[in-house]
mmCIF file of N, CA, C and O in Angstrom:
data_model
loop_
_atom_site.group_PDB
_atom_site.id
_atom_site.type_symbol
_atom_site.label_atom_id
_atom_site.label_comp_id
_atom_site.label_asym_id
_atom_site.label_seq_id
_atom_site.Cartn_x
_atom_site.Cartn_y
_atom_site.Cartn_z
ATOM 1 N N MET A 1 173.128 119.511 138.432
ATOM 2 C CA MET A 1 172.814 118.214 137.862
ATOM 3 C C MET A 1 171.773 118.377 136.762
ATOM 4 O O MET A 1 171.837 117.706 135.763
ATOM 5 N N GLY A 2 170.787 119.231 136.970
ATOM 6 C CA GLY A 2 169.856 119.645 135.928
ATOM 7 C C GLY A 2 169.218 118.513 135.160
ATOM 8 O O GLY A 2 168.411 117.769 135.677
ATOM 9 N N ALA A 3 169.579 118.411 133.889
ATOM 10 C CA ALA A 3 168.949 117.437 133.000
ATOM 11 C C ALA A 3 169.738 116.135 132.911
ATOM 12 O O ALA A 3 169.466 115.306 132.056
ATOM 13 N N ALA A 4 170.703 115.940 133.790
ATOM 14 C CA ALA A 4 171.526 114.739 133.704
ATOM 15 C C ALA A 4 170.744 113.476 134.041
ATOM 16 O O ALA A 4 170.842 112.472 133.334
ATOM 17 N N LEU A 5 169.950 113.513 135.100
ATOM 18 C CA LEU A 5 169.226 112.310 135.518
ATOM 19 C C LEU A 5 168.181 111.878 134.499
ATOM 20 O O LEU A 5 168.132 110.701 134.133
ATOM 21 N N PRO A 6 167.340 112.789 133.990
ATOM 22 C CA PRO A 6 166.389 112.330 132.980
ATOM 23 C C PRO A 6 167.074 111.833 131.709
ATOM 24 O O PRO A 6 166.603 110.886 131.080
ATOM 25 N N THR A 7 168.184 112.450 131.367
ATOM 26 C CA THR A 7 168.931 111.992 130.196
ATOM 27 C C THR A 7 169.442 110.576 130.415
ATOM 28 O O THR A 7 169.328 109.717 129.532
ATOM 29 N N LEU A 8 169.974 110.313 131.606
ATOM 30 C CA LEU A 8 170.456 108.963 131.915
ATOM 31 C C LEU A 8 169.309 107.953 131.924
ATOM 32 O O LEU A 8 169.474 106.813 131.459
ATOM 33 N N LEU A 9 168.159 108.359 132.428
ATOM 34 C CA LEU A 9 167.000 107.463 132.430
ATOM 35 C C LEU A 9 166.565 107.130 131.004
ATOM 36 O O LEU A 9 166.221 105.980 130.703
ATOM 37 N N LEU A 10 166.571 108.113 130.130
ATOM 38 C CA LEU A 10 166.171 107.869 128.749
ATOM 39 C C LEU A 10 167.204 107.027 128.004
ATOM 40 O O LEU A 10 166.851 106.201 127.168
ATOM 41 N N ILE A 11 168.474 107.218 128.324
ATOM 42 C CA ILE A 11 169.512 106.360 127.739
ATOM 43 C C ILE A 11 169.332 104.922 128.225
ATOM 44 O O ILE A 11 169.399 103.976 127.437
ATOM 45 N N LEU A 12 169.075 104.767 129.520
ATOM 46 C CA LEU A 12 168.812 103.445 130.076
ATOM 47 C C LEU A 12 167.605 102.803 129.397
ATOM 48 O O LEU A 12 167.618 101.608 129.079
ATOM 49 N N ALA A 13 166.562 103.590 129.165
ATOM 50 C CA ALA A 13 165.370 103.073 128.490
ATOM 51 C C ALA A 13 165.728 102.561 127.095
ATOM 52 O O ALA A 13 165.257 101.495 126.686
ATOM 53 N N GLY A 14 166.557 103.296 126.386
ATOM 54 C CA GLY A 14 166.970 102.857 125.051
ATOM 55 C C GLY A 14 167.755 101.561 125.089
ATOM 56 O O GLY A 14 167.546 100.666 124.257
ATOM 57 N N VAL A 15 168.641 101.443 126.059
ATOM 58 C CA VAL A 15 169.414 100.205 126.207
ATOM 59 C C VAL A 15 168.482 99.039 126.534
ATOM 60 O O VAL A 15 168.615 97.937 125.996
ATOM 61 N N LEU A 16 167.512 99.294 127.410
ATOM 62 C CA LEU A 16 166.565 98.246 127.783
ATOM 63 C C LEU A 16 165.683 97.835 126.610
ATOM 64 O O LEU A 16 165.373 96.646 126.442
ATOM 65 N N VAL A 17 165.274 98.783 125.783
ATOM 66 C CA VAL A 17 164.482 98.438 124.596
ATOM 67 C C VAL A 17 165.303 97.562 123.661
ATOM 68 O O VAL A 17 164.792 96.579 123.110
ATOM 69 N N GLY A 18 166.564 97.897 123.508
ATOM 70 C CA GLY A 18 167.441 97.037 122.706
ATOM 71 C C GLY A 18 167.568 95.655 123.312
ATOM 72 O O GLY A 18 167.589 94.651 122.596
ATOM 73 N N GLY A 19 167.619 95.593 124.630
ATOM 74 C CA GLY A 19 167.678 94.300 125.310
ATOM 75 C C GLY A 19 166.409 93.503 125.125
ATOM 76 O O GLY A 19 166.462 92.275 124.936
ATOM 77 N N VAL A 20 165.272 94.176 125.150
ATOM 78 C CA VAL A 20 163.996 93.488 124.919
ATOM 79 C C VAL A 20 163.983 92.873 123.526
ATOM 80 O O VAL A 20 163.616 91.713 123.345
ATOM 81 N N TRP A 21 164.385 93.652 122.553
ATOM 82 C CA TRP A 21 164.391 93.158 121.176
ATOM 83 C C TRP A 21 165.345 91.974 121.030
ATOM 84 O O TRP A 21 165.018 90.967 120.409
ATOM 85 N N SER A 22 166.509 92.088 121.641
ATOM 86 C CA SER A 22 167.488 91.012 121.579
ATOM 87 C C SER A 22 166.962 89.743 122.260
ATOM 88 O O SER A 22 167.101 88.635 121.718
ATOM 89 N N LEU A 23 166.369 89.897 123.439
ATOM 90 C CA LEU A 23 165.810 88.745 124.146
ATOM 91 C C LEU A 23 164.708 88.089 123.322
ATOM 92 O O LEU A 23 164.632 86.856 123.224
ATOM 93 N N TYR A 24 163.853 88.912 122.740
ATOM 94 C CA TYR A 24 162.753 88.391 121.927
ATOM 95 C C TYR A 24 163.281 87.604 120.727
ATOM 96 O O TYR A 24 162.809 86.511 120.432
ATOM 97 N N ARG A 25 164.283 88.161 120.052
ATOM 98 C CA ARG A 25 164.854 87.498 118.866
ATOM 99 C C ARG A 25 165.552 86.195 119.219
ATOM 100 O O ARG A 25 165.622 85.285 118.401
ATOM 101 N N GLN A 26 166.104 86.098 120.435
ATOM 102 C CA GLN A 26 166.817 84.900 120.843
ATOM 103 C C GLN A 26 165.885 83.838 121.418
ATOM 104 O O GLN A 26 166.346 82.755 121.785
ATOM 105 N N GLY A 27 164.602 84.167 121.528
ATOM 106 C CA GLY A 27 163.653 83.195 122.044
ATOM 107 C C GLY A 27 163.734 83.022 123.548
ATOM 108 O O GLY A 27 163.487 81.925 124.064
ATOM 109 N N ALA A 28 164.055 84.083 124.251
ATOM 110 C CA ALA A 28 164.151 84.029 125.712
ATOM 111 C C ALA A 28 162.756 83.781 126.299
ATOM 112 O O ALA A 28 161.741 84.013 125.638
ATOM 113 N N PRO A 29 162.716 83.308 127.534
ATOM 114 C CA PRO A 29 161.404 83.110 128.179
ATOM 115 C C PRO A 29 160.597 84.407 128.190
ATOM 116 O O PRO A 29 161.144 85.500 128.363
ATOM 117 N N ARG A 30 159.296 84.258 128.002
ATOM 118 C CA ARG A 30 158.418 85.422 127.928
ATOM 119 C C ARG A 30 158.530 86.299 129.175
ATOM 120 O O ARG A 30 158.480 87.522 129.094
ATOM 121 N N SER A 31 158.712 85.679 130.329
ATOM 122 C CA SER A 31 158.795 86.456 131.568
ATOM 123 C C SER A 31 160.000 87.399 131.549
ATOM 124 O O SER A 31 159.899 88.540 132.008
ATOM 125 N N ALA A 32 161.118 86.953 131.014
ATOM 126 C CA ALA A 32 162.306 87.807 130.941
ATOM 127 C C ALA A 32 162.067 88.990 130.004
ATOM 128 O O ALA A 32 162.475 90.122 130.299
ATOM 129 N N VAL A 33 161.394 88.725 128.893
ATOM 130 C CA VAL A 33 161.092 89.789 127.935
ATOM 131 C C VAL A 33 160.140 90.808 128.567
ATOM 132 O O VAL A 33 160.343 92.019 128.456
ATOM 133 N N VAL A 34 159.114 90.315 129.263
ATOM 134 C CA VAL A 34 158.115 91.204 129.861
ATOM 135 C C VAL A 34 158.736 92.050 130.972
ATOM 136 O O VAL A 34 158.494 93.258 131.049
ATOM 137 N N VAL A 35 159.541 91.436 131.825
ATOM 138 C CA VAL A 35 160.164 92.193 132.920
ATOM 139 C C VAL A 35 161.082 93.277 132.363
ATOM 140 O O VAL A 35 161.055 94.422 132.823
ATOM 141 N N THR A 36 161.865 92.942 131.361
ATOM 142 C CA THR A 36 162.770 93.922 130.763
ATOM 143 C C THR A 36 161.984 95.042 130.086
ATOM 144 O O THR A 36 162.348 96.217 130.182
ATOM 145 N N ALA A 37 160.891 94.676 129.432
ATOM 146 C CA ALA A 37 160.046 95.684 128.783
ATOM 147 C C ALA A 37 159.424 96.617 129.820
ATOM 148 O O ALA A 37 159.348 97.835 129.604
ATOM 149 N N LEU A 38 158.987 96.064 130.949
ATOM 150 C CA LEU A 38 158.412 96.904 132.003
ATOM 151 C C LEU A 38 159.449 97.865 132.563
ATOM 152 O O LEU A 38 159.148 99.038 132.842
ATOM 153 N N LEU A 39 160.671 97.392 132.738
ATOM 154 C CA LEU A 39 161.738 98.279 133.205
ATOM 155 C C LEU A 39 162.011 99.392 132.197
ATOM 156 O O LEU A 39 162.261 100.543 132.573
ATOM 157 N N ALA A 40 161.952 99.057 130.901
ATOM 158 C CA ALA A 40 162.148 100.076 129.865
ATOM 159 C C ALA A 40 161.043 101.121 129.918
ATOM 160 O O ALA A 40 161.305 102.321 129.811
ATOM 161 N N VAL A 41 159.804 100.665 130.115
ATOM 162 C CA VAL A 41 158.680 101.602 130.203
ATOM 163 C C VAL A 41 158.829 102.495 131.428
ATOM 164 O O VAL A 41 158.630 103.718 131.352
ATOM 165 N N LEU A 42 159.203 101.909 132.564
ATOM 166 C CA LEU A 42 159.381 102.707 133.783
ATOM 167 C C LEU A 42 160.480 103.751 133.611
ATOM 168 O O LEU A 42 160.334 104.893 134.052
ATOM 169 N N ALA A 43 161.584 103.358 132.993
ATOM 170 C CA ALA A 43 162.681 104.309 132.782
ATOM 171 C C ALA A 43 162.242 105.429 131.841
ATOM 172 O O ALA A 43 162.568 106.604 132.064
ATOM 173 N N THR A 44 161.483 105.090 130.807
ATOM 174 C CA THR A 44 160.999 106.103 129.873
ATOM 175 C C THR A 44 160.047 107.071 130.556
ATOM 176 O O THR A 44 160.186 108.293 130.438
ATOM 177 N N VAL A 45 159.076 106.525 131.281
ATOM 178 C CA VAL A 45 158.100 107.372 131.975
ATOM 179 C C VAL A 45 158.802 108.256 133.003
ATOM 180 O O VAL A 45 158.520 109.449 133.107
ATOM 181 N N GLY A 46 159.732 107.681 133.750
ATOM 182 C CA GLY A 46 160.472 108.465 134.737
ATOM 183 C C GLY A 46 161.256 109.595 134.101
ATOM 184 O O GLY A 46 161.256 110.724 134.590
ATOM 185 N N GLY A 47 161.929 109.311 133.000
ATOM 186 C CA GLY A 47 162.706 110.342 132.316
ATOM 187 C C GLY A 47 161.841 111.452 131.758
ATOM 188 O O GLY A 47 162.170 112.635 131.870
ATOM 189 N N VAL A 48 160.702 111.081 131.175
ATOM 190 C CA VAL A 48 159.814 112.087 130.587
ATOM 191 C C VAL A 48 159.150 112.919 131.683
ATOM 192 O O VAL A 48 159.080 114.147 131.580
ATOM 193 N N LEU A 49 158.666 112.251 132.737
ATOM 194 C CA LEU A 49 158.023 112.995 133.815
ATOM 195 C C LEU A 49 158.987 113.947 134.503
ATOM 196 O O LEU A 49 158.599 115.027 134.946
ATOM 197 N N TRP A 50 160.239 113.542 134.616
ATOM 198 C CA TRP A 50 161.243 114.392 135.252
ATOM 199 C C TRP A 50 161.452 115.674 134.448
ATOM 200 O O TRP A 50 161.751 116.727 135.001
ATOM 201 N N LEU A 51 161.296 115.573 133.122
ATOM 202 C CA LEU A 51 161.520 116.733 132.263
ATOM 203 C C LEU A 51 160.326 117.680 132.210
ATOM 204 O O LEU A 51 160.477 118.826 131.794
ATOM 205 N N LEU A 52 159.148 117.203 132.611
ATOM 206 C CA LEU A 52 157.975 118.068 132.570
ATOM 207 C C LEU A 52 158.139 119.209 133.570
ATOM 208 O O LEU A 52 158.658 119.014 134.666
ATOM 209 N N PRO A 53 157.666 120.385 133.197
ATOM 210 C CA PRO A 53 157.781 121.519 134.121
ATOM 211 C C PRO A 53 156.852 121.314 135.337
ATOM 212 O O PRO A 53 155.785 120.749 135.213
ATOM 213 N N GLU A 54 157.321 121.788 136.457
ATOM 214 C CA GLU A 54 156.516 121.705 137.678
ATOM 215 C C GLU A 54 155.409 122.735 137.612
ATOM 216 O O GLU A 54 155.607 123.833 137.080
ATOM 217 N N SER A 55 154.256 122.383 138.147
ATOM 218 C CA SER A 55 153.171 123.364 138.193
ATOM 219 C C SER A 55 153.426 124.281 139.382
ATOM 220 O O SER A 55 153.395 123.848 140.526
ATOM 221 N N GLY A 56 153.714 125.518 139.099
ATOM 222 C CA GLY A 56 154.049 126.480 140.145
ATOM 223 C C GLY A 56 152.828 126.921 140.934
ATOM 224 O O GLY A 56 151.733 127.010 140.415
ATOM 225 N N SER A 57 153.028 127.194 142.204
ATOM 226 C CA SER A 57 151.934 127.669 143.050
ATOM 227 C C SER A 57 151.995 129.181 143.163
ATOM 228 O O SER A 57 153.028 129.751 143.278
#
C-alpha cells in the first residue's frame, strides 16, 4: 500500500479546499465553510505526517 493512503489524503485535501472556495463564493453559512476548511486541514496534516520518516530506535 505504501504511499497510497497519504496520496489519497492529499487528494482529498485538494478536493476539500476546492469545496471551501466554492462554498465561500456561493455565500454559504460560515459554519459550513469553517467545518470544510478544518477537514481540509486535517486531511493535509494527516497526509504530510504519514509521509514523514519514522524516527528509528
